[in-house]
CSV table of C-alpha atoms in Angstrom, one decimal:
chain,number,residue,atom,x,y,z
A,3,MET,CA,28.4,-60.1,-10.2
A,4,ASP,CA,24.6,-59.9,-10.3
A,5,SER,CA,24.4,-63.0,-8.1
A,6,ILE,CA,26.1,-61.2,-5.2
A,7,GLU,CA,23.7,-60.1,-2.4
A,8,HIS,CA,24.1,-56.6,-1.0
A,9,ARG,CA,22.9,-55.9,2.5
A,10,THR,CA,22.8,-52.9,4.8
A,11,ILE,CA,23.4,-53.8,8.5
A,12,HIS,CA,23.8,-51.9,11.7
A,13,ALA,CA,26.9,-52.6,13.7
A,14,ASN,CA,28.9,-50.7,16.3
A,15,GLY,CA,26.7,-47.6,16.0
A,16,ILE,CA,27.1,-47.2,12.2
A,17,THR,CA,25.4,-48.5,9.1
A,18,MET,CA,27.5,-50.8,7.0
A,19,HIS,CA,27.2,-52.1,3.4
A,20,VAL,CA,28.2,-55.7,2.9
A,21,ALA,CA,28.5,-57.9,-0.2
A,22,ILE,CA,27.6,-61.6,0.5
A,23,LYS,CA,27.6,-64.7,-1.6
A,24,GLY,CA,27.3,-68.4,-0.6
A,25,SER,CA,25.2,-70.7,1.4
A,26,GLU,CA,24.1,-69.5,4.8
A,27,ASN,CA,25.4,-72.8,6.3
A,28,ALA,CA,28.8,-72.5,4.6
A,29,PRO,CA,31.9,-71.5,6.6
A,30,VAL,CA,32.3,-67.7,6.4
A,31,ILE,CA,35.3,-65.9,4.9
A,32,LEU,CA,35.5,-62.3,5.9
A,33,PHE,CA,37.3,-60.1,3.3
A,34,LEU,CA,38.8,-56.8,4.3
A,35,HIS,CA,39.9,-54.3,1.7
A,36,GLY,CA,42.5,-51.5,1.7
A,37,PHE,CA,43.0,-47.9,0.5
A,38,PRO,CA,41.8,-46.7,-1.9
A,39,GLU,CA,39.3,-49.5,-2.5
A,40,SER,CA,36.1,-51.1,-1.4
A,41,TRP,CA,34.3,-54.5,-1.2
A,42,TYR,CA,34.6,-54.5,-5.0
A,43,SER,CA,38.4,-55.2,-4.7
A,44,TRP,CA,37.4,-58.8,-3.7
A,45,ARG,CA,35.0,-59.4,-6.6
A,46,TYR,CA,37.1,-62.3,-8.0
A,47,GLN,CA,37.6,-63.9,-4.6
A,48,ILE,CA,33.9,-63.5,-3.6
A,49,LEU,CA,32.8,-65.4,-6.7
A,50,ALA,CA,35.5,-68.1,-6.6
A,51,LEU,CA,35.4,-69.0,-2.9
A,52,SER,CA,31.6,-69.1,-2.8
A,53,SER,CA,31.6,-71.5,-5.7
A,54,LEU,CA,34.0,-73.7,-3.7
A,55,GLY,CA,31.8,-74.1,-0.6
A,56,TYR,CA,32.4,-70.9,1.4
A,57,ARG,CA,30.2,-67.9,2.3
A,58,SER,CA,32.0,-64.8,1.1
A,59,VAL,CA,31.4,-61.7,3.3
A,60,ALA,CA,33.0,-58.4,2.1
A,61,PRO,CA,32.0,-55.1,3.7
A,62,ASP,CA,32.8,-51.6,2.7
A,63,LEU,CA,34.9,-50.6,5.7
A,64,ARG,CA,34.1,-47.6,7.9
A,65,GLY,CA,34.5,-44.4,5.8
A,66,TYR,CA,34.3,-46.2,2.4
A,67,GLY,CA,31.7,-46.8,-0.3
A,68,ASP,CA,28.1,-47.3,1.0
A,69,THR,CA,29.2,-47.6,4.7
A,70,ASP,CA,28.9,-44.7,7.1
A,71,ALA,CA,31.8,-42.2,7.4
A,72,PRO,CA,31.7,-40.6,10.8
A,73,ALA,CA,33.0,-37.0,10.7
A,74,GLU,CA,35.3,-37.2,13.8
A,75,ILE,CA,38.9,-38.3,13.1
A,76,THR,CA,38.9,-40.1,16.4
A,77,SER,CA,36.1,-42.4,15.2
A,78,TYR,CA,38.6,-44.4,13.1
A,79,THR,CA,40.8,-46.0,15.7
A,80,CYS,CA,41.8,-49.7,15.6
A,81,PHE,CA,39.2,-50.4,18.2
A,82,HIS,CA,36.4,-48.8,16.1
A,83,LEU,CA,37.5,-50.8,13.0
A,84,VAL,CA,37.7,-54.2,14.8
A,85,GLY,CA,34.5,-53.4,16.7
A,86,ASP,CA,32.7,-52.9,13.4
A,87,LEU,CA,33.8,-56.3,12.2
A,88,ILE,CA,32.7,-58.1,15.4
A,89,GLY,CA,29.3,-56.3,15.2
A,90,LEU,CA,29.0,-57.3,11.5
A,91,LEU,CA,29.8,-60.9,12.2
A,92,ASP,CA,27.3,-61.0,15.1
A,93,VAL,CA,24.6,-60.1,12.5
A,94,VAL,CA,25.7,-62.0,9.4
A,95,ALA,CA,27.2,-65.1,11.0
A,96,PRO,CA,25.5,-65.4,14.5
A,97,ASN,CA,26.1,-69.1,14.7
A,98,GLU,CA,29.8,-69.1,13.9
A,99,ASP,CA,32.2,-68.7,16.8
A,100,LYS,CA,35.1,-68.3,14.5
A,101,VAL,CA,35.5,-67.3,10.8
A,102,PHE,CA,38.2,-67.3,8.2
A,103,VAL,CA,39.7,-63.8,7.4
A,104,VAL,CA,41.4,-62.6,4.2
A,105,ALA,CA,42.8,-59.1,4.1
A,106,HIS,CA,44.9,-56.6,2.1
A,107,ASP,CA,46.6,-53.3,2.7
A,108,TRP,CA,44.7,-51.4,5.5
A,109,GLY,CA,42.4,-54.4,5.8
A,110,ALA,CA,45.6,-56.4,6.6
A,111,ILE,CA,46.4,-54.0,9.4
A,112,ILE,CA,42.9,-54.4,10.8
A,113,ALA,CA,43.2,-58.2,10.5
A,114,TRP,CA,46.3,-58.2,12.6
A,115,TYR,CA,44.6,-56.1,15.2
A,116,MET,CA,41.6,-58.4,15.1
A,117,CYS,CA,43.9,-61.4,15.8
A,118,LEU,CA,45.4,-59.5,18.7
A,119,PHE,CA,42.2,-58.3,20.3
A,120,ARG,CA,39.8,-61.2,19.4
A,121,PRO,CA,41.7,-64.3,18.4
A,122,ASP,CA,38.7,-66.3,19.7
A,123,ARG,CA,36.8,-65.1,16.6
A,124,VAL,CA,39.4,-66.0,13.9
A,125,LYS,CA,39.8,-69.5,12.6
A,126,ALA,CA,42.7,-68.8,10.3
A,127,LEU,CA,44.0,-65.7,8.4
A,128,VAL,CA,45.3,-65.2,4.9
A,129,ASN,CA,46.9,-61.8,5.0
A,130,THR,CA,48.4,-60.0,2.1
A,131,SER,CA,50.7,-57.1,1.4
A,132,VAL,CA,51.1,-55.5,4.8
A,133,LEU,CA,53.3,-57.4,7.4
A,134,PHE,CA,52.6,-57.4,11.1
A,135,ILE,CA,54.1,-54.3,12.6
A,136,PRO,CA,55.3,-54.9,16.2
A,137,ARG,CA,54.7,-51.9,18.5
A,138,ASN,CA,57.9,-50.0,19.3
A,139,PRO,CA,57.4,-48.7,22.8
A,140,GLU,CA,60.2,-46.1,22.4
A,141,LYS,CA,58.8,-44.0,19.6
A,142,LYS,CA,55.5,-43.0,18.1
A,143,PHE,CA,54.7,-44.5,14.7
A,144,VAL,CA,54.5,-41.3,12.6
A,145,GLU,CA,57.6,-39.9,14.2
A,146,THR,CA,59.4,-43.1,13.2
A,147,LEU,CA,58.2,-42.6,9.6
A,148,ARG,CA,59.3,-38.9,9.5
A,149,THR,CA,62.7,-39.8,10.8
A,150,ARG,CA,63.2,-42.5,8.2
A,151,TYR,CA,61.6,-41.0,5.1
A,152,GLY,CA,60.9,-37.3,5.7
A,153,ASP,CA,57.8,-35.1,5.5
A,154,ASP,CA,56.9,-36.1,1.9
A,155,TYR,CA,56.4,-39.7,2.8
A,156,TYR,CA,52.8,-40.5,1.9
A,157,MET,CA,51.7,-41.5,5.5
A,158,CYS,CA,53.2,-38.2,6.8
A,159,ARG,CA,51.5,-36.1,4.1
A,160,PHE,CA,48.1,-37.7,5.0
A,161,GLN,CA,48.3,-36.5,8.7
A,162,GLU,CA,47.1,-32.9,8.5
A,163,PRO,CA,43.2,-32.9,8.1
A,164,GLY,CA,42.0,-31.2,4.9
A,165,VAL,CA,45.4,-30.6,3.3
A,166,ILE,CA,45.6,-33.7,1.0
A,167,GLU,CA,41.9,-33.6,0.4
A,168,ALA,CA,42.3,-30.0,-1.0
A,169,GLU,CA,45.1,-31.2,-3.3
A,170,TYR,CA,43.0,-34.2,-4.4
A,171,ALA,CA,40.0,-32.0,-5.1
A,172,GLU,CA,42.2,-29.8,-7.3
A,173,ARG,CA,43.5,-32.9,-9.2
A,174,GLY,CA,40.2,-34.7,-9.5
A,175,THR,CA,39.0,-38.1,-8.2
A,176,GLU,CA,39.7,-39.9,-11.4
A,177,ARG,CA,43.3,-38.7,-11.7
A,178,VAL,CA,44.0,-39.4,-8.0
A,179,LEU,CA,42.7,-42.9,-8.2
A,180,LYS,CA,44.5,-43.7,-11.4
A,181,GLU,CA,47.8,-42.5,-9.9
A,182,LEU,CA,47.3,-44.7,-6.9
A,183,LEU,CA,46.1,-47.8,-8.7
A,184,THR,CA,48.7,-47.7,-11.4
A,185,HIS,CA,51.6,-46.9,-9.1
A,186,ARG,CA,54.3,-49.6,-9.3
A,187,VAL,CA,57.6,-48.7,-7.8
A,188,ALA,CA,59.4,-51.2,-5.5
A,189,GLY,CA,60.3,-48.7,-2.9
A,190,PRO,CA,58.9,-46.0,-0.5
A,191,LEU,CA,56.0,-43.9,-1.7
A,192,PHE,CA,56.3,-40.1,-1.6
A,193,LEU,CA,53.8,-37.3,-2.3
A,194,PRO,CA,55.7,-34.0,-2.9
A,195,LYS,CA,53.4,-31.1,-2.9
A,196,GLY,CA,52.4,-30.0,-6.4
A,197,LYS,CA,53.6,-33.2,-8.0
A,198,GLY,CA,52.4,-36.7,-8.7
A,199,LEU,CA,53.5,-39.8,-6.8
A,200,ASN,CA,57.3,-39.9,-6.2
A,201,GLY,CA,57.6,-36.5,-8.0
A,202,ALA,CA,56.1,-37.5,-11.3
A,203,PRO,CA,54.6,-34.6,-13.4
A,204,LEU,CA,50.9,-34.1,-12.7
A,205,ASP,CA,50.2,-34.4,-16.4
A,206,ALA,CA,52.1,-37.6,-16.9
A,207,PRO,CA,50.1,-40.1,-19.0
A,208,LEU,CA,48.6,-42.9,-17.0
A,209,VAL,CA,47.4,-46.3,-18.4
A,210,LEU,CA,45.2,-48.7,-16.4
A,211,PRO,CA,46.9,-52.0,-15.7
A,212,SER,CA,45.7,-55.1,-17.5
A,213,TRP,CA,44.0,-56.4,-14.3
A,214,LEU,CA,41.8,-53.2,-14.0
A,215,SER,CA,39.2,-52.7,-16.7
A,216,GLU,CA,37.6,-49.3,-17.5
A,217,GLU,CA,34.4,-50.6,-16.0
A,218,ASP,CA,36.1,-51.6,-12.8
A,219,PHE,CA,37.9,-48.2,-12.6
A,220,GLU,CA,34.6,-46.4,-13.2
A,221,TYR,CA,33.1,-48.2,-10.2
A,222,TYR,CA,35.9,-47.1,-7.9
A,223,THR,CA,35.7,-43.5,-9.3
A,224,ASN,CA,32.0,-43.2,-8.8
A,225,LYS,CA,32.1,-44.4,-5.2
A,226,PHE,CA,35.0,-42.0,-4.3
A,227,GLU,CA,33.2,-39.2,-6.1
A,228,GLN,CA,30.3,-39.8,-3.8
A,229,LYS,CA,32.2,-40.4,-0.6
A,230,GLY,CA,35.4,-38.6,-0.9
A,231,PHE,CA,38.8,-39.7,0.5
A,232,THR,CA,38.5,-38.4,4.1
A,233,GLY,CA,37.2,-41.6,5.7
A,234,GLY,CA,40.1,-43.7,4.3
A,235,LEU,CA,42.7,-40.9,5.1
A,236,ASN,CA,41.4,-40.9,8.7
A,237,TYR,CA,42.8,-44.4,9.2
A,238,TYR,CA,46.3,-42.9,8.7
A,239,ARG,CA,45.5,-40.0,11.0
A,240,ASN,CA,45.0,-42.5,13.9
A,241,LEU,CA,48.4,-44.2,13.5
A,242,ASP,CA,49.7,-42.4,16.6
A,243,ARG,CA,46.5,-42.7,18.5
A,244,ASN,CA,46.5,-46.5,17.8
A,245,TRP,CA,50.1,-46.5,19.0
A,246,GLU,CA,48.9,-45.0,22.3
A,247,LEU,CA,45.9,-47.2,22.7
A,248,THR,CA,47.7,-50.5,22.0
A,249,GLU,CA,50.4,-50.1,24.7
A,250,PRO,CA,48.9,-53.1,26.6
A,251,TRP,CA,49.7,-55.3,23.5
A,252,THR,CA,53.4,-54.3,23.4
A,253,GLY,CA,55.3,-57.6,22.7
A,254,ALA,CA,52.1,-59.5,22.1
A,255,GLN,CA,52.1,-62.2,19.4
A,256,VAL,CA,49.6,-63.1,16.8
A,257,THR,CA,48.3,-66.6,17.9
A,258,VAL,CA,46.1,-67.7,15.0
A,259,PRO,CA,47.2,-69.8,12.0
A,260,VAL,CA,48.4,-67.5,9.3
A,261,LYS,CA,49.4,-67.6,5.6
A,262,PHE,CA,51.0,-64.5,4.3
A,263,ILE,CA,51.3,-63.4,0.7
A,264,ILE,CA,53.2,-60.5,-0.7
A,265,GLY,CA,54.5,-59.4,-4.2
A,266,ASP,CA,58.2,-58.8,-4.6
A,267,GLU,CA,57.4,-55.6,-6.4
A,268,ASP,CA,55.1,-54.3,-3.7
A,269,LEU,CA,56.2,-51.1,-2.0
A,270,THR,CA,55.4,-52.7,1.4
A,271,TYR,CA,58.0,-55.5,0.7
A,272,ASN,CA,60.6,-52.9,-0.3
A,273,SER,CA,60.2,-50.2,2.4
A,274,LEU,CA,60.0,-49.9,6.2
A,275,GLY,CA,62.4,-52.8,6.5
A,276,GLY,CA,59.8,-55.3,5.3
A,277,LYS,CA,62.1,-57.7,3.5
A,278,ASP,CA,64.7,-57.7,6.4
A,279,TYR,CA,61.9,-58.3,8.9
A,280,ILE,CA,61.0,-61.5,7.1
A,281,ASP,CA,64.6,-62.6,6.4
A,282,SER,CA,65.8,-62.0,9.9
A,283,GLY,CA,63.1,-64.2,11.5
A,284,GLY,CA,61.3,-61.2,13.1
A,285,PHE,CA,58.1,-61.9,11.4
A,286,LYS,CA,58.0,-65.6,12.4
A,287,ARG,CA,58.9,-64.5,16.0
A,288,ASP,CA,55.9,-62.2,16.2
A,289,VAL,CA,53.5,-64.4,14.2
A,290,PRO,CA,54.6,-67.9,15.6
A,291,PHE,CA,51.7,-69.7,13.8
A,292,LEU,CA,52.8,-68.5,10.4
A,293,GLU,CA,52.4,-71.7,8.5
A,294,GLU,CA,53.1,-70.4,4.9
A,295,LEU,CA,54.9,-67.4,3.5
A,296,VAL,CA,54.6,-66.7,-0.2
A,297,VAL,CA,56.6,-64.0,-2.1
A,298,MET,CA,55.1,-63.8,-5.6
A,299,GLU,CA,57.6,-62.9,-8.3
A,300,GLY,CA,56.8,-59.9,-10.6
A,301,VAL,CA,53.7,-59.0,-8.6
A,302,GLY,CA,52.9,-55.5,-7.2
A,303,HIS,CA,50.7,-54.2,-4.4
A,304,PHE,CA,47.2,-55.1,-5.6
A,305,LEU,CA,47.9,-58.8,-5.9
A,306,ASN,CA,44.4,-60.1,-5.2
A,307,GLN,CA,43.3,-58.4,-8.4
A,308,GLU,CA,46.5,-58.7,-10.4
A,309,ARG,CA,46.8,-62.4,-9.8
A,310,ALA,CA,43.3,-63.3,-8.9
A,311,ASP,CA,43.3,-67.0,-9.8
A,312,GLU,CA,46.5,-67.7,-7.9
A,313,ILE,CA,45.3,-65.8,-4.9
A,314,ASN,CA,42.0,-67.7,-5.0
A,315,LYS,CA,44.0,-71.0,-5.0
A,316,HIS,CA,46.2,-69.9,-2.1
A,317,ILE,CA,43.2,-69.0,0.0
A,318,TYR,CA,41.3,-72.2,-0.8
A,319,ASP,CA,44.3,-74.5,-0.3
A,320,PHE,CA,45.1,-73.0,3.1
A,321,PHE,CA,41.6,-72.9,4.5
A,322,GLN,CA,41.0,-76.5,3.4
A,323,LYS,CA,43.4,-77.5,6.2
A,324,PHE,CA,40.8,-76.4,8.8
């Protein structure tokens, strides 16, 4: 880990922290993390892929870790987030027209947007955990979620500024992160007020999974103690704003080569119609250059950490085609 270079760069009007490893002349892989994580979520991939001839570039996304967290909720739209990445690439990979992208969770959502807005900058994408979500022109996204799952659905509970932050402050950063990172239920995620995830008692014992050491967990905890959760939560608070802004892309397809990987125990595979979207052919319709689809058996949400070696191989094998 000591061999990873940490840089501070200015992009799209903010200061970003980025972890980099690999030769300056090597093809770039841009790694995009999810919630509640940071560049550190890609620690295994950064080391493995740089040793295999790539240049690993893993930023803390806007609102996370050592990257700026603007105060305004409206500063976290899909255009801000993709803009940050284009600005970042212009600094760290100025001679590369296109780069490889690997993403997870919210990073995966941003990666899909990046492929829609700037396909000219993406050589190929390995996306994980979150499927492409085609825009429904008839109904706003959060309204769709409320209709389907009710007000306690986690994305709905995240909408009101300050409410979930106050609950998290009462519970403590360590407890909140441990709940989120140890959660493993193959179905929708609910946050009933005054209870743990899916109604679990707030004092239920929690044990870190085998793929997350105490040292790793301490790193996450320290960063969220310093930064808070608001930046990451603001991504969810822009779901409807993104819906409005992306009307011009209604019906648009993702036109870059894609490999998609998901765990069969991931909540994203087992809610929001994820499995049906794949099985019915909808996913392939909307992502026509989907070259490989991998459903990993017995694997949960944080698959890039849970099955790091396998994910490393999936990434390497796919990108070697290009």
